mmCIF file of C-alpha atoms in Angstrom:
data_model
loop_
_atom_site.group_PDB
_atom_site.id
_atom_site.type_symbol
_atom_site.label_atom_id
_atom_site.label_comp_id
_atom_site.label_asym_id
_atom_site.label_seq_id
_atom_site.Cartn_x
_atom_site.Cartn_y
_atom_site.Cartn_z
ATOM 1 C CA MET K 125 -72.601 -13.495 7.292
ATOM 2 C CA THR K 126 -70.666 -10.650 5.353
ATOM 3 C CA LEU K 127 -70.009 -9.985 1.367
ATOM 4 C CA LEU K 128 -66.194 -11.341 1.443
ATOM 5 C CA ASP K 129 -66.961 -14.299 3.871
ATOM 6 C CA GLY K 130 -64.109 -16.871 3.271
ATOM 7 C CA LEU K 131 -61.446 -14.746 1.306
ATOM 8 C CA ARG K 132 -58.116 -14.160 2.733
ATOM 9 C CA VAL K 133 -56.124 -11.077 1.742
ATOM 10 C CA VAL K 134 -52.615 -10.570 2.534
ATOM 11 C CA VAL K 135 -51.494 -6.742 2.866
ATOM 12 C CA LEU K 136 -47.369 -5.694 2.502
ATOM 13 C CA ALA K 137 -48.608 -2.300 3.402
ATOM 14 C CA ASP K 138 -46.472 0.774 3.332
ATOM 15 C CA HIS K 139 -49.405 3.664 3.188
ATOM 16 C CA LEU K 140 -50.731 3.184 -0.058
ATOM 17 C CA ALA K 141 -52.375 -0.098 0.267
ATOM 18 C CA ASP K 142 -53.213 0.275 4.380
ATOM 19 C CA PHE K 143 -56.667 1.779 3.989
ATOM 20 C CA GLY K 144 -57.657 -0.795 1.315
ATOM 21 C CA GLY K 145 -57.041 -3.637 3.116
ATOM 22 C CA SER K 146 -59.018 -2.277 6.064
ATOM 23 C CA MET K 147 -62.033 -1.771 3.520
ATOM 24 C CA LEU K 148 -61.789 -5.491 2.435
ATOM 25 C CA ALA K 149 -61.769 -6.334 6.111
ATOM 26 C CA ARG K 150 -64.766 -4.475 7.036
ATOM 27 C CA LEU K 151 -66.450 -6.199 4.165
ATOM 28 C CA GLY K 152 -65.580 -9.370 5.722
ATOM 29 C CA ALA K 153 -62.508 -10.669 4.352
ATOM 30 C CA GLU K 154 -59.693 -12.040 6.571
ATOM 31 C CA VAL K 155 -56.518 -9.544 6.273
ATOM 32 C CA VAL K 156 -53.213 -10.136 7.346
ATOM 33 C CA LEU K 157 -50.726 -7.321 7.533
ATOM 34 C CA ALA K 158 -47.463 -9.361 6.638
ATOM 35 C CA GLY K 159 -44.591 -8.110 8.795
ATOM 36 C CA ALA K 160 -46.135 -4.698 9.625
ATOM 37 C CA ALA K 161 -45.383 -2.950 12.710
ATOM 38 C CA PRO K 162 -47.864 -3.227 15.761
ATOM 39 C CA LEU K 163 -50.880 -1.315 15.586
ATOM 40 C CA THR K 164 -50.216 1.861 18.165
ATOM 41 C CA GLY K 165 -51.101 5.103 16.948
ATOM 42 C CA PRO K 166 -54.633 6.781 15.988
ATOM 43 C CA ARG K 167 -53.600 6.566 12.300
ATOM 44 C CA GLU K 168 -52.942 2.553 12.394
ATOM 45 C CA LYS K 169 -55.663 1.690 14.695
ATOM 46 C CA ALA K 170 -57.953 3.504 12.094
ATOM 47 C CA TRP K 171 -56.010 2.507 8.818
ATOM 48 C CA HIS K 172 -55.537 -0.903 10.067
ATOM 49 C CA LYS K 173 -59.032 -1.698 11.731
ATOM 50 C CA GLY K 174 -59.921 -5.251 11.239
ATOM 51 C CA MET K 175 -56.860 -6.639 10.131
ATOM 52 C CA THR K 176 -54.244 -8.924 12.006
ATOM 53 C CA ARG K 177 -50.636 -9.022 11.954
ATOM 54 C CA SER K 178 -48.442 -11.968 10.801
ATOM 55 C CA ASP K 179 -44.781 -12.679 11.226
ATOM 56 C CA ALA K 180 -45.156 -15.650 9.094
ATOM 57 C CA PRO K 181 -42.993 -16.160 5.656
ATOM 58 C CA LEU K 182 -44.724 -14.331 3.024
ATOM 59 C CA ALA K 183 -44.644 -17.585 0.994
ATOM 60 C CA GLU K 184 -46.521 -19.419 3.833
ATOM 61 C CA LEU K 185 -49.317 -16.138 3.831
ATOM 62 C CA LEU K 186 -49.553 -16.457 0.013
ATOM 63 C CA ALA K 187 -50.100 -20.165 -0.271
ATOM 64 C CA GLU K 188 -53.474 -19.629 1.394
ATOM 65 C CA ALA K 189 -54.409 -16.145 -0.054
ATOM 66 C CA ASP K 190 -56.733 -15.008 -2.706
ATOM 67 C CA ILE K 191 -55.417 -11.334 -2.885
ATOM 68 C CA LEU K 192 -51.998 -10.007 -2.393
ATOM 69 C CA LEU K 193 -52.220 -5.952 -1.996
ATOM 70 C CA ASP K 194 -48.470 -5.331 -3.012
ATOM 71 C CA ASP K 195 -47.560 -1.952 -1.791
ATOM 72 C CA ARG K 196 -44.654 -0.192 -3.500
ATOM 73 C CA ARG K 197 -44.615 3.246 -2.410
ATOM 74 C CA SER K 198 -41.001 3.135 -1.285
ATOM 75 C CA GLY K 199 -39.651 1.194 -4.333
ATOM 76 C CA PRO K 200 -39.774 -1.962 -5.930
ATOM 77 C CA ARG K 201 -40.436 -5.715 -4.396
ATOM 78 C CA ASP K 202 -38.823 -8.127 -6.973
ATOM 79 C CA ASP K 203 -38.630 -10.528 -4.805
ATOM 80 C CA VAL K 204 -42.520 -10.735 -4.019
ATOM 81 C CA ASP K 205 -43.311 -11.100 -7.966
ATOM 82 C CA ALA K 206 -41.537 -14.464 -7.783
ATOM 83 C CA LEU K 207 -43.596 -15.725 -4.886
ATOM 84 C CA ALA K 208 -46.870 -14.416 -6.372
ATOM 85 C CA ALA K 209 -46.260 -15.877 -9.446
ATOM 86 C CA LYS K 210 -46.580 -19.165 -8.413
ATOM 87 C CA GLN K 211 -50.113 -18.782 -6.977
ATOM 88 C CA ARG K 212 -52.312 -19.702 -10.142
ATOM 89 C CA GLU K 213 -55.474 -18.083 -8.628
ATOM 90 C CA LEU K 214 -53.919 -15.008 -6.741
ATOM 91 C CA VAL K 215 -55.281 -11.912 -7.613
ATOM 92 C CA HIS K 216 -51.911 -9.531 -7.183
ATOM 93 C CA VAL K 217 -52.397 -5.730 -7.089
ATOM 94 C CA VAL K 218 -49.265 -3.757 -7.402
ATOM 95 C CA ILE K 219 -49.369 -0.335 -6.450
ATOM 96 C CA THR K 220 -46.629 2.219 -7.460
ATOM 97 C CA GLY K 221 -46.590 5.892 -6.912
ATOM 98 C CA PHE K 222 -45.659 6.693 -10.540
ATOM 99 C CA PRO K 223 -46.964 4.357 -13.640
ATOM 100 C CA ASP K 224 -44.321 1.871 -14.216
ATOM 101 C CA ASN K 225 -41.797 3.897 -12.001
ATOM 102 C CA PRO K 226 -40.269 2.595 -8.726
ATOM 103 C CA ARG K 227 -39.552 6.141 -7.541
ATOM 104 C CA PRO K 228 -40.891 6.855 -3.722
ATOM 105 C CA VAL K 229 -43.777 9.332 -3.111
ATOM 106 C CA THR K 230 -45.367 10.961 -0.280
ATOM 107 C CA ASP K 231 -49.188 12.357 0.058
ATOM 108 C CA LEU K 232 -47.655 16.275 -0.018
ATOM 109 C CA THR K 233 -45.967 15.073 -3.607
ATOM 110 C CA LEU K 234 -48.978 13.199 -4.576
ATOM 111 C CA MET K 235 -51.295 16.148 -3.714
ATOM 112 C CA ALA K 236 -48.987 18.600 -5.775
ATOM 113 C CA GLN K 237 -48.110 16.510 -8.858
ATOM 114 C CA SER K 238 -51.873 15.337 -9.382
ATOM 115 C CA GLY K 239 -52.956 19.184 -9.513
ATOM 116 C CA LEU K 240 -55.292 18.898 -6.805
ATOM 117 C CA MET K 241 -53.110 21.663 -4.818
ATOM 118 C CA HIS K 242 -53.322 23.754 -7.878
ATOM 119 C CA VAL K 243 -56.779 24.182 -7.600
ATOM 120 C CA THR K 244 -57.409 24.199 -3.849
ATOM 121 C CA GLY K 245 -57.351 27.172 -1.966
ATOM 122 C CA THR K 246 -58.240 30.922 -2.628
ATOM 123 C CA PRO K 247 -56.651 32.841 -5.525
ATOM 124 C CA ASP K 248 -54.657 35.122 -3.491
ATOM 125 C CA ARG K 249 -52.890 32.481 -1.096
ATOM 126 C CA PRO K 250 -50.585 29.730 -1.578
ATOM 127 C CA PRO K 251 -51.696 25.910 -3.046
ATOM 128 C CA LEU K 252 -53.410 23.892 -0.427
ATOM 129 C CA ARG K 253 -53.033 20.620 0.626
ATOM 130 C CA LEU K 254 -56.294 18.619 1.653
ATOM 131 C CA PRO K 255 -56.747 17.622 5.117
ATOM 132 C CA GLY K 256 -55.333 14.093 6.257
ATOM 133 C CA GLU K 257 -53.177 11.636 4.027
ATOM 134 C CA GLN K 258 -56.002 12.149 1.286
ATOM 135 C CA ALA K 259 -53.852 10.928 -1.552
ATOM 136 C CA TYR K 260 -53.042 7.503 0.159
ATOM 137 C CA ALA K 261 -56.790 7.284 0.758
ATOM 138 C CA LEU K 262 -57.686 7.766 -2.748
ATOM 139 C CA THR K 263 -55.000 5.117 -3.900
ATOM 140 C CA ALA K 264 -56.097 2.655 -1.422
ATOM 141 C CA ILE K 265 -59.606 2.681 -2.331
ATOM 142 C CA GLN K 266 -58.670 2.257 -6.039
ATOM 143 C CA ALA K 267 -56.646 -0.762 -4.819
ATOM 144 C CA ALA K 268 -59.436 -2.096 -3.151
ATOM 145 C CA THR K 269 -61.394 -2.034 -6.102
ATOM 146 C CA ALA K 270 -59.200 -3.497 -8.216
ATOM 147 C CA ALA K 271 -58.941 -6.311 -6.054
ATOM 148 C CA LEU K 272 -62.766 -6.741 -6.287
ATOM 149 C CA MET K 273 -62.753 -6.184 -10.088
ATOM 150 C CA GLY K 274 -59.688 -9.167 -10.011
ATOM 151 C CA LEU K 275 -62.034 -11.543 -7.966
ATOM 152 C CA ARG K 276 -64.631 -11.159 -10.486
ATOM 153 C CA ALA K 277 -62.635 -12.076 -13.335
ATOM 154 C CA ARG K 278 -61.166 -14.890 -11.386
ATOM 155 C CA ARG K 279 -64.675 -16.292 -10.891
ATOM 156 C CA GLN K 280 -65.397 -16.095 -14.972
ATOM 157 C CA THR K 281 -61.717 -17.338 -15.947
ATOM 158 C CA GLY K 282 -60.625 -19.610 -12.899
ATOM 159 C CA GLU K 283 -57.578 -17.777 -12.579
ATOM 160 C CA GLY K 284 -55.858 -14.744 -10.903
ATOM 161 C CA GLN K 285 -53.601 -11.944 -12.672
ATOM 162 C CA ARG K 286 -51.411 -9.111 -11.655
ATOM 163 C CA ILE K 287 -52.859 -6.073 -11.551
ATOM 164 C CA THR K 288 -50.812 -2.541 -11.775
ATOM 165 C CA LEU K 289 -52.101 0.850 -10.675
ATOM 166 C CA SER K 290 -50.040 4.010 -9.687
ATOM 167 C CA ALA K 291 -51.010 6.293 -6.595
ATOM 168 C CA LEU K 292 -50.436 9.236 -8.988
ATOM 169 C CA GLN K 293 -53.139 8.226 -11.249
ATOM 170 C CA ALA K 294 -55.698 7.620 -8.607
ATOM 171 C CA THR K 295 -55.123 10.951 -7.297
ATOM 172 C CA ALA K 296 -55.438 12.530 -10.113
ATOM 173 C CA LEU K 297 -58.998 10.933 -10.851
ATOM 174 C CA ALA K 298 -60.181 12.972 -8.198
ATOM 175 C CA ASN K 299 -59.285 16.110 -9.990
ATOM 176 C CA TYR K 300 -61.296 14.870 -13.252
ATOM 177 C CA ARG K 301 -63.164 17.998 -13.728
ATOM 178 C CA GLU K 302 -60.211 20.032 -14.098
ATOM 179 C CA ALA K 303 -58.965 17.426 -16.690
ATOM 180 C CA VAL K 304 -62.250 17.634 -18.444
ATOM 181 C CA MET K 305 -62.596 21.025 -18.780
ATOM 182 C CA TYR K 306 -58.984 21.329 -20.221
ATOM 183 C CA GLU K 307 -59.932 18.661 -22.951
ATOM 184 C CA HIS K 308 -63.391 20.502 -23.956
ATOM 185 C CA THR K 309 -62.142 24.049 -23.315
ATOM 186 C CA GLY K 310 -58.146 24.227 -23.581
ATOM 187 C CA ARG K 311 -58.366 26.327 -19.982
ATOM 188 C CA ILE K 312 -56.114 25.250 -17.123
ATOM 189 C CA GLY K 313 -58.075 25.294 -13.835
ATOM 190 C CA THR K 314 -57.088 27.729 -11.164
ATOM 191 C CA ARG K 315 -57.918 28.189 -7.207
ATOM 192 C CA ARG K 316 -61.057 29.888 -7.007
ATOM 193 C CA GLY K 317 -61.830 29.577 -3.484
ATOM 194 C CA ASN K 318 -65.466 29.558 -2.324
ATOM 195 C CA MET K 319 -66.765 29.515 -6.261
ATOM 196 C CA LEU K 320 -67.495 27.153 -8.874
ATOM 197 C CA VAL K 321 -66.841 28.514 -12.273
ATOM 198 C CA ARG K 322 -68.955 27.439 -15.371
ATOM 199 C CA GLY K 323 -69.337 29.502 -18.418
ATOM 200 C CA LYS K 324 -69.011 33.128 -17.673
ATOM 201 C CA SER K 325 -70.011 32.865 -14.188
ATOM 202 C CA GLY K 326 -69.253 31.667 -10.962
ATOM 203 C CA VAL K 327 -71.643 30.406 -8.010
ATOM 204 C CA ARG K 328 -70.817 29.951 -4.505
ATOM 205 C CA GLN K 329 -70.504 26.554 -2.807
ATOM 206 C CA VAL K 330 -70.125 26.866 0.702
ATOM 207 C CA TRP K 331 -72.919 29.011 2.663
ATOM 208 C CA PRO K 332 -73.152 30.128 6.401
ATOM 209 C CA CYS K 333 -76.262 29.126 8.138
ATOM 210 C CA ALA K 334 -77.708 29.494 11.473
ATOM 211 C CA ASP K 335 -75.573 27.007 13.169
ATOM 212 C CA GLY K 336 -72.829 26.004 10.691
ATOM 213 C CA PHE K 337 -72.178 25.795 7.144
ATOM 214 C CA VAL K 338 -73.977 23.825 4.233
ATOM 215 C CA THR K 339 -72.998 23.507 0.733
ATOM 216 C CA TRP K 340 -74.910 23.529 -2.328
ATOM 217 C CA SER K 341 -74.799 25.618 -5.544
ATOM 218 C CA MET K 342 -77.202 27.754 -7.967
ATOM 219 C CA ILE K 343 -76.667 25.404 -10.951
ATOM 220 C CA ASP K 344 -78.505 24.630 -14.154
ATOM 221 C CA ASN K 345 -81.088 22.089 -12.776
ATOM 222 C CA PRO K 346 -84.348 23.820 -13.375
ATOM 223 C CA GLY K 347 -86.107 21.290 -11.106
ATOM 224 C CA MET K 348 -83.834 21.903 -8.033
ATOM 225 C CA MET K 349 -84.270 25.649 -8.593
ATOM 226 C CA ARG K 350 -88.058 25.344 -8.711
ATOM 227 C CA ALA K 351 -88.035 23.126 -5.517
ATOM 228 C CA LEU K 352 -85.737 25.268 -3.277
ATOM 229 C CA VAL K 353 -87.780 28.710 -4.506
ATOM 230 C CA ARG K 354 -90.836 26.674 -3.332
ATOM 231 C CA VAL K 355 -89.744 26.318 0.005
ATOM 232 C CA MET K 356 -88.312 29.674 0.249
ATOM 233 C CA GLN K 357 -91.754 31.238 -1.536
ATOM 234 C CA ALA K 358 -93.688 29.369 1.759
ATOM 235 C CA GLU K 359 -91.095 31.354 4.135
ATOM 236 C CA GLY K 360 -91.756 34.502 2.562
ATOM 237 C CA ALA K 361 -88.397 34.586 1.409
ATOM 238 C CA ALA K 362 -88.155 33.997 -2.360
ATOM 239 C CA GLY K 363 -87.939 37.590 -3.705
ATOM 240 C CA GLU K 364 -87.198 38.000 -7.313
ATOM 241 C CA LEU K 365 -86.253 34.334 -7.406
ATOM 242 C CA ALA K 366 -90.071 33.641 -7.646
ATOM 243 C CA GLU K 367 -90.549 35.422 -10.990
ATOM 244 C CA ILE K 368 -87.766 33.425 -12.746
ATOM 245 C CA ASP K 369 -88.188 30.960 -15.484
ATOM 246 C CA TRP K 370 -85.700 28.550 -14.772
ATOM 247 C CA ASP K 371 -86.520 26.317 -17.800
ATOM 248 C CA ALA K 372 -85.788 29.465 -20.023
ATOM 249 C CA ILE K 373 -82.413 30.664 -18.603
ATOM 250 C CA LEU K 374 -78.837 29.324 -18.158
ATOM 251 C CA VAL K 375 -77.221 30.208 -14.736
ATOM 252 C CA ALA K 376 -73.972 29.755 -16.589
ATOM 253 C CA ASP K 377 -74.249 32.367 -19.011
ATOM 254 C CA THR K 378 -76.180 34.714 -16.596
ATOM 255 C CA GLU K 379 -73.819 37.935 -15.810
ATOM 256 C CA GLN K 380 -72.382 37.870 -12.535
ATOM 257 C CA GLU K 381 -73.616 40.920 -11.150
ATOM 258 C CA THR K 382 -77.189 39.245 -11.568
ATOM 259 C CA ILE K 383 -75.812 35.785 -10.121
ATOM 260 C CA GLU K 384 -74.678 37.960 -7.073
ATOM 261 C CA ARG K 385 -77.551 39.510 -6.256
ATOM 262 C CA TRP K 386 -79.723 36.286 -6.591
ATOM 263 C CA GLN K 387 -77.124 34.323 -4.685
ATOM 264 C CA SER K 388 -78.005 37.432 -1.592
ATOM 265 C CA ILE K 389 -81.593 36.064 -1.387
ATOM 266 C CA VAL K 390 -80.398 32.752 -1.021
ATOM 267 C CA GLU K 391 -77.905 33.416 1.541
ATOM 268 C CA ALA K 392 -80.322 35.460 3.845
ATOM 269 C CA PHE K 393 -82.798 32.359 3.484
ATOM 270 C CA PHE K 394 -79.906 30.132 4.657
ATOM 271 C CA ALA K 395 -78.908 32.256 7.449
ATOM 272 C CA ARG K 396 -82.637 31.867 9.017
ATOM 273 C CA HIS K 397 -82.265 28.305 9.201
ATOM 274 C CA ASP K 398 -80.100 25.484 10.995
ATOM 275 C CA ARG K 399 -78.021 22.556 9.175
ATOM 276 C CA LYS K 400 -80.858 20.066 10.285
ATOM 277 C CA THR K 401 -83.627 21.949 8.801
ATOM 278 C CA LEU K 402 -82.025 22.925 5.556
ATOM 279 C CA GLY K 403 -80.645 19.260 5.483
ATOM 280 C CA ASP K 404 -84.199 18.153 5.789
ATOM 281 C CA TRP K 405 -85.706 20.113 3.482
ATOM 282 C CA SER K 406 -83.409 18.977 0.740
ATOM 283 C CA LEU K 407 -83.810 15.676 1.117
ATOM 284 C CA GLU K 408 -87.501 16.149 0.991
ATOM 285 C CA HIS K 409 -87.533 18.170 -1.920
ATOM 286 C CA GLY K 410 -84.305 17.348 -4.044
ATOM 287 C CA TRP K 411 -82.187 20.453 -3.593
ATOM 288 C CA GLY K 412 -79.085 19.049 -3.591
ATOM 289 C CA LEU K 413 -77.728 20.677 -0.461
ATOM 290 C CA SER K 414 -75.510 18.994 2.155
ATOM 291 C CA PRO K 415 -75.163 20.167 5.722
ATOM 292 C CA ILE K 416 -71.199 20.398 6.413
ATOM 293 C CA ILE K 417 -70.705 18.298 9.809
ATOM 294 C CA ARG K 418 -67.803 18.834 12.252
ATOM 295 C CA LEU K 419 -65.306 16.177 12.803
ATOM 296 C CA SER K 420 -66.794 15.605 16.184
ATOM 297 C CA GLU K 421 -70.020 15.106 14.963
ATOM 298 C CA VAL K 422 -69.229 12.422 12.096
ATOM 299 C CA PRO K 423 -69.472 8.928 14.681
ATOM 300 C CA ASP K 424 -73.271 10.348 15.588
ATOM 301 C CA SER K 425 -74.445 11.175 12.212
ATOM 302 C CA PRO K 426 -77.411 9.642 10.914
ATOM 303 C CA GLN K 427 -75.640 8.582 7.865
ATOM 304 C CA MET K 428 -73.029 6.685 9.652
ATOM 305 C CA LYS K 429 -75.166 5.166 12.117
ATOM 306 C CA ALA K 430 -77.352 3.742 9.361
ATOM 307 C CA ARG K 431 -74.123 1.932 7.784
ATOM 308 C CA TRP K 432 -72.980 1.048 11.416
ATOM 309 C CA VAL K 433 -69.561 2.485 10.130
ATOM 310 C CA PHE K 434 -68.494 3.472 13.910
ATOM 311 C CA ASP K 435 -67.914 0.815 16.702
ATOM 312 C CA ALA K 436 -69.522 2.378 20.115
ATOM 313 C CA ASP K 437 -66.445 4.040 20.875
ATOM 314 C CA GLY K 438 -66.492 6.098 17.520
ATOM 315 C CA VAL K 439 -63.554 3.880 16.036
ATOM 316 C CA PRO K 440 -64.195 3.084 12.508
ATOM 317 C CA GLY K 441 -65.979 -0.321 12.481
ATOM 318 C CA PRO K 442 -67.187 -3.051 9.940
ATOM 319 C CA LEU K 443 -68.944 -2.114 6.951
ATOM 320 C CA PHE K 444 -72.006 -4.351 5.488
ATOM 321 C CA ALA K 445 -71.602 -6.814 8.035
ATOM 322 C CA VAL K 446 -74.898 -8.423 9.487
ATOM 323 C CA HIS K 447 -75.963 -5.948 12.077
ATOM 324 C CA PRO K 448 -77.988 -7.957 15.157
ATOM 325 C CA GLY K 449 -81.579 -7.658 14.328
ATOM 326 C CA ARG K 450 -81.087 -5.883 11.142
ATOM 327 C CA GLY K 451 -79.942 -8.013 8.457
ATOM 328 C CA THR K 452 -77.102 -6.651 5.949
#
């Protein structure tokens, strides 16, 4: 048994809805790609995982559907509105590139216009796009979320609804920190590379270790800093960090020269240990550190295995299903 057993989803896919349909399929819904091309390349096999394809008329598919993910990345679909309006209980999620605007979009233009490229990369280099098709994925996640919220509302009211969202807004949500910073300080974010700037100082985010890299930042979290320093002391590597009263200072207000000196001590400590050791310590003691895994390691990572995200061949598999002998 899965979370969405018995629900039927129809997807009009054009990049913005694809992964959202796959998410609903992995949650147990029956998901149909309406008139989509056969699944051939790696992208289609991953993004359309769990879905089936049908050439049946859309009106026929919608007659038994609970959800319609209506992808309008390339422009309007006026004929679809008329068909969907006939289904009183249908949750109709309309996904456009821009709010109330039929203008086409691409992953690249969404990355640029959302501001994500403006803050990604190093200050002395051009803007960078995130790998893959992250704008499409971010939008599809919002589409699946909107569909689930629509289902909950239908359970309470007995009626479906038409829900609209834009890819630009969905992508901009991933850049929320810059928007919040601008609202509170009037400062426009820029590319900082391997640095998180808070207050008058900046701290590193990515660190080399014995077998790769980890991500961690020295932030104003006294409990986290004390936990890290305790282990460093046990390893004989804490140096002057052991003398700091973390409750009495603000890292964000500390001079950059001092921050760099402290970080050099942490850097030497991280360099002595591998990702697994540091990751295990982080989980045990609450450091907020995460190992950065290589792409080839993703299917075998403990987190992915515990959630049964991948099939045996490494292809994305069903989420939240009942695994034999394990329960939900």
